[in-house]
Amino acid sequence: DLVSHGASPESAAGYFARVESRLRAAGGVRNVALSTLPPLGHRMTINSERTVFYDVTPEYFDTLRIAVLRGRTFASGERGVVMVSDSLARRRWPGEDPLGKVYAEATVIGVVADARTVRLSEGGATECYRAIQPKDMPLAVLVVRVDGSARVAAPAVRSIMRQEDARLMPQVTALEE
């Protein structure tokens, strides 16, 4: 929770860059991404169409193994573009190519596979992804894919995060759980 520690967007971005570098140097880390909504987290923004909005780094899709079905991912910090889940594309534009369409005041540049990242039992929600912006960095959570057991890696991840800022008490949850 970098916000409660008064982190600025710049200091939060620096913190996450240092943590990512140290995690990669420690070995066993496949991917690292940032999101303003943790996978299977409870902080969510759902619009009237039951769409969950995520602000993420481009690495999020590889980290959570969410396949890009059509189009492209966004560049870091890119504005005015979104990626939508396949179910959202089919619901919103049945029988049409969603690429180039406008959704949530942004141009659709990619379609990704559906992912149940709110609750495993959630079958009706659809997803829309935007590039995380610098202002959102203090709200971000780190998403890490490791080789082997996430439960075994969790203490090392927590330790590296605390070493970079001893004021923090990072909560590390293994998705295996």
GROMACS .gro file of C-alpha atoms in nm:
model
  177
    1ASP     CA    1   0.000   0.000   0.000
    2LEU     CA    2   0.229   0.272  -0.125
    3VAL     CA    3  -0.046   0.536  -0.105
    4SER     CA    4  -0.065   0.522   0.275
    5HIS     CA    5   0.311   0.579   0.285
    6GLY     CA    6   0.281   0.896   0.080
    7ALA     CA    7   0.446   0.759  -0.233
    8SER     CA    8   0.444   0.984  -0.535
    9PRO     CA    9   0.393   0.836  -0.880
   10GLU     CA   10   0.767   0.872  -0.942
   11SER     CA   11   0.877   0.710  -0.616
   12ALA     CA   12   0.628   0.424  -0.665
   13ALA     CA   13   0.755   0.362  -1.018
   14GLY     CA   14   1.114   0.361  -0.889
   15TYR     CA   15   1.022   0.120  -0.609
   16PHE     CA   16   0.859  -0.125  -0.849
   17ALA     CA   17   1.152  -0.101  -1.094
   18ARG     CA   18   1.400  -0.182  -0.816
   19VAL     CA   19   1.188  -0.471  -0.687
   20GLU     CA   20   1.150  -0.614  -1.037
   21SER     CA   21   1.524  -0.591  -1.099
   22ARG     CA   22   1.603  -0.766  -0.771
   23LEU     CA   23   1.340  -1.036  -0.830
   24ARG     CA   24   1.485  -1.113  -1.172
   25ALA     CA   25   1.838  -1.124  -1.029
   26ALA     CA   26   1.722  -1.368  -0.758
   27GLY     CA   27   1.622  -1.616  -1.029
   28GLY     CA   28   1.313  -1.824  -1.072
   29VAL     CA   29   1.100  -1.531  -1.190
   30ARG     CA   30   0.932  -1.570  -1.529
   31ASN     CA   31   0.732  -1.248  -1.555
   32VAL     CA   32   0.656  -0.939  -1.351
   33ALA     CA   33   0.368  -0.701  -1.415
   34LEU     CA   34   0.173  -0.428  -1.240
   35SER     CA   35  -0.203  -0.389  -1.206
   36THR     CA   36  -0.428  -0.160  -1.008
   37LEU     CA   37  -0.649  -0.464  -0.938
   38PRO     CA   38  -0.494  -0.780  -0.797
   39PRO     CA   39  -0.597  -1.108  -0.959
   40LEU     CA   40  -0.887  -1.248  -0.760
   41GLY     CA   41  -0.885  -0.922  -0.563
   42HIS     CA   42  -1.186  -0.748  -0.424
   43ARG     CA   43  -1.126  -0.389  -0.538
   44MET     CA   44  -1.308  -0.366  -0.867
   45THR     CA   45  -1.484  -0.119  -1.091
   46ILE     CA   46  -1.770  -0.278  -1.283
   47ASN     CA   47  -1.985  -0.070  -1.517
   48SER     CA   48  -2.350  -0.136  -1.605
   49GLU     CA   49  -2.240  -0.389  -1.866
   50ARG     CA   50  -2.067  -0.591  -1.591
   51THR     CA   51  -1.726  -0.503  -1.729
   52VAL     CA   52  -1.427  -0.500  -1.495
   53PHE     CA   53  -1.165  -0.236  -1.579
   54TYR     CA   54  -0.798  -0.311  -1.521
   55ASP     CA   55  -0.506  -0.069  -1.548
   56VAL     CA   56  -0.203  -0.287  -1.619
   57THR     CA   57   0.144  -0.296  -1.767
   58PRO     CA   58   0.179  -0.475  -2.103
   59GLU     CA   59   0.350  -0.770  -1.930
   60TYR     CA   60   0.027  -0.850  -1.741
   61PHE     CA   61  -0.104  -1.075  -2.019
   62ASP     CA   62   0.209  -1.294  -2.035
   63THR     CA   63   0.236  -1.300  -1.657
   64LEU     CA   64  -0.118  -1.435  -1.613
   65ARG     CA   65  -0.107  -1.634  -1.938
   66ILE     CA   66  -0.394  -1.442  -2.094
   67ALA     CA   67  -0.367  -1.501  -2.468
   68VAL     CA   68  -0.385  -1.212  -2.713
   69LEU     CA   69  -0.635  -1.339  -2.971
   70ARG     CA   70  -0.637  -1.044  -3.215
   71GLY     CA   71  -0.462  -0.712  -3.250
   72ARG     CA   72  -0.183  -0.598  -3.023
   73THR     CA   73  -0.102  -0.508  -2.667
   74PHE     CA   74  -0.050  -0.147  -2.570
   75ALA     CA   75   0.283   0.017  -2.504
   76SER     CA   76   0.369   0.126  -2.150
   77GLY     CA   77   0.167   0.434  -2.059
   78GLU     CA   78  -0.013   0.447  -2.395
   79ARG     CA   79  -0.336   0.647  -2.375
   80GLY     CA   80  -0.665   0.635  -2.562
   81VAL     CA   81  -0.654   0.262  -2.634
   82VAL     CA   82  -0.798  -0.048  -2.468
   83MET     CA   83  -0.785  -0.422  -2.497
   84VAL     CA   84  -1.109  -0.611  -2.441
   85SER     CA   85  -1.190  -0.969  -2.350
   86ASP     CA   86  -1.330  -1.198  -2.615
   87SER     CA   87  -1.666  -1.219  -2.435
   88LEU     CA   88  -1.693  -0.838  -2.422
   89ALA     CA   89  -1.611  -0.815  -2.793
   90ARG     CA   90  -1.875  -1.077  -2.881
   91ARG     CA   91  -2.137  -0.917  -2.656
   92ARG     CA   92  -2.075  -0.559  -2.769
   93TRP     CA   93  -2.009  -0.618  -3.141
   94PRO     CA   94  -2.166  -0.951  -3.239
   95GLY     CA   95  -2.035  -1.073  -3.573
   96GLU     CA   96  -1.811  -0.768  -3.615
   97ASP     CA   97  -1.439  -0.708  -3.582
   98PRO     CA   98  -1.393  -0.506  -3.261
   99LEU     CA   99  -1.052  -0.369  -3.361
  100GLY     CA  100  -1.079   0.003  -3.422
  101LYS     CA  101  -1.415   0.031  -3.244
  102VAL     CA  102  -1.455   0.271  -2.952
  103TYR     CA  103  -1.522   0.144  -2.601
  104ALA     CA  104  -1.503   0.347  -2.281
  105GLU     CA  105  -1.392   0.648  -2.486
  106ALA     CA  106  -1.090   0.460  -2.619
  107THR     CA  107  -1.001   0.269  -2.937
  108VAL     CA  108  -0.994  -0.111  -2.917
  109ILE     CA  109  -0.649  -0.231  -3.028
  110GLY     CA  110  -0.661  -0.589  -2.904
  111VAL     CA  111  -0.881  -0.877  -2.798
  112VAL     CA  112  -0.763  -1.115  -2.528
  113ALA     CA  113  -0.895  -1.445  -2.398
  114ASP     CA  114  -1.149  -1.431  -2.118
  115ALA     CA  115  -0.995  -1.445  -1.771
  116ARG     CA  116  -1.176  -1.500  -1.445
  117THR     CA  117  -0.964  -1.270  -1.233
  118VAL     CA  118  -1.235  -1.121  -1.010
  119ARG     CA  119  -1.376  -1.444  -0.867
  120LEU     CA  120  -1.338  -1.795  -1.000
  121SER     CA  121  -1.716  -1.829  -0.991
  122GLU     CA  122  -1.771  -1.508  -1.192
  123GLY     CA  123  -1.902  -1.609  -1.531
  124GLY     CA  124  -2.091  -1.297  -1.632
  125ALA     CA  125  -1.826  -1.028  -1.607
  126THR     CA  126  -1.619  -0.917  -1.901
  127GLU     CA  127  -1.281  -0.743  -1.895
  128CYS     CA  128  -1.140  -0.420  -2.036
  129TYR     CA  129  -0.769  -0.339  -2.000
  130ARG     CA  130  -0.599   0.001  -2.015
  131ALA     CA  131  -0.231   0.088  -1.989
  132ILE     CA  132  -0.146   0.184  -1.633
  133GLN     CA  133  -0.058   0.552  -1.609
  134PRO     CA  134   0.213   0.709  -1.391
  135LYS     CA  135  -0.050   0.861  -1.159
  136ASP     CA  136  -0.174   0.508  -1.080
  137MET     CA  137   0.164   0.369  -0.970
  138PRO     CA  138   0.108   0.426  -0.595
  139LEU     CA  139  -0.210   0.214  -0.626
  140ALA     CA  140  -0.043  -0.071  -0.815
  141VAL     CA  141   0.012  -0.426  -0.704
  142LEU     CA  142   0.294  -0.647  -0.822
  143VAL     CA  143   0.199  -0.963  -1.010
  144VAL     CA  144   0.478  -1.220  -1.035
  145ARG     CA  145   0.496  -1.553  -1.221
  146VAL     CA  146   0.763  -1.783  -1.082
  147ASP     CA  147   0.912  -2.115  -1.179
  148GLY     CA  148   0.797  -2.381  -0.935
  149SER     CA  149   0.571  -2.326  -0.638
  150ALA     CA  150   0.437  -1.979  -0.570
  151ARG     CA  151   0.406  -2.068  -0.201
  152VAL     CA  152   0.778  -2.143  -0.185
  153ALA     CA  153   0.866  -1.819  -0.369
  154ALA     CA  154   0.632  -1.594  -0.164
  155PRO     CA  155   0.868  -1.537   0.133
  156ALA     CA  156   1.151  -1.434  -0.101
  157VAL     CA  157   0.922  -1.193  -0.288
  158ARG     CA  158   0.803  -1.043   0.042
  159SER     CA  159   1.162  -1.011   0.166
  160ILE     CA  160   1.282  -0.829  -0.146
  161MET     CA  161   0.988  -0.590  -0.128
  162ARG     CA  162   1.058  -0.513   0.239
  163GLN     CA  163   1.430  -0.467   0.176
  164GLU     CA  164   1.345  -0.194  -0.076
  165ASP     CA  165   1.116  -0.019   0.174
  166ALA     CA  166   1.118  -0.143   0.533
  167ARG     CA  167   0.802   0.055   0.615
  168LEU     CA  168   0.597  -0.177   0.396
  169MET     CA  169   0.433  -0.496   0.510
  170PRO     CA  170   0.363  -0.658   0.172
  171GLN     CA  171   0.085  -0.910   0.159
  172VAL     CA  172   0.186  -1.188  -0.079
  173THR     CA  173  -0.086  -1.424  -0.194
  174ALA     CA  174  -0.007  -1.728  -0.402
  175LEU     CA  175  -0.273  -1.784  -0.665
  176GLU     CA  176  -0.226  -2.155  -0.601
  177GLU     CA  177  -0.430  -2.091  -0.289
   0.00000   0.00000   0.00000
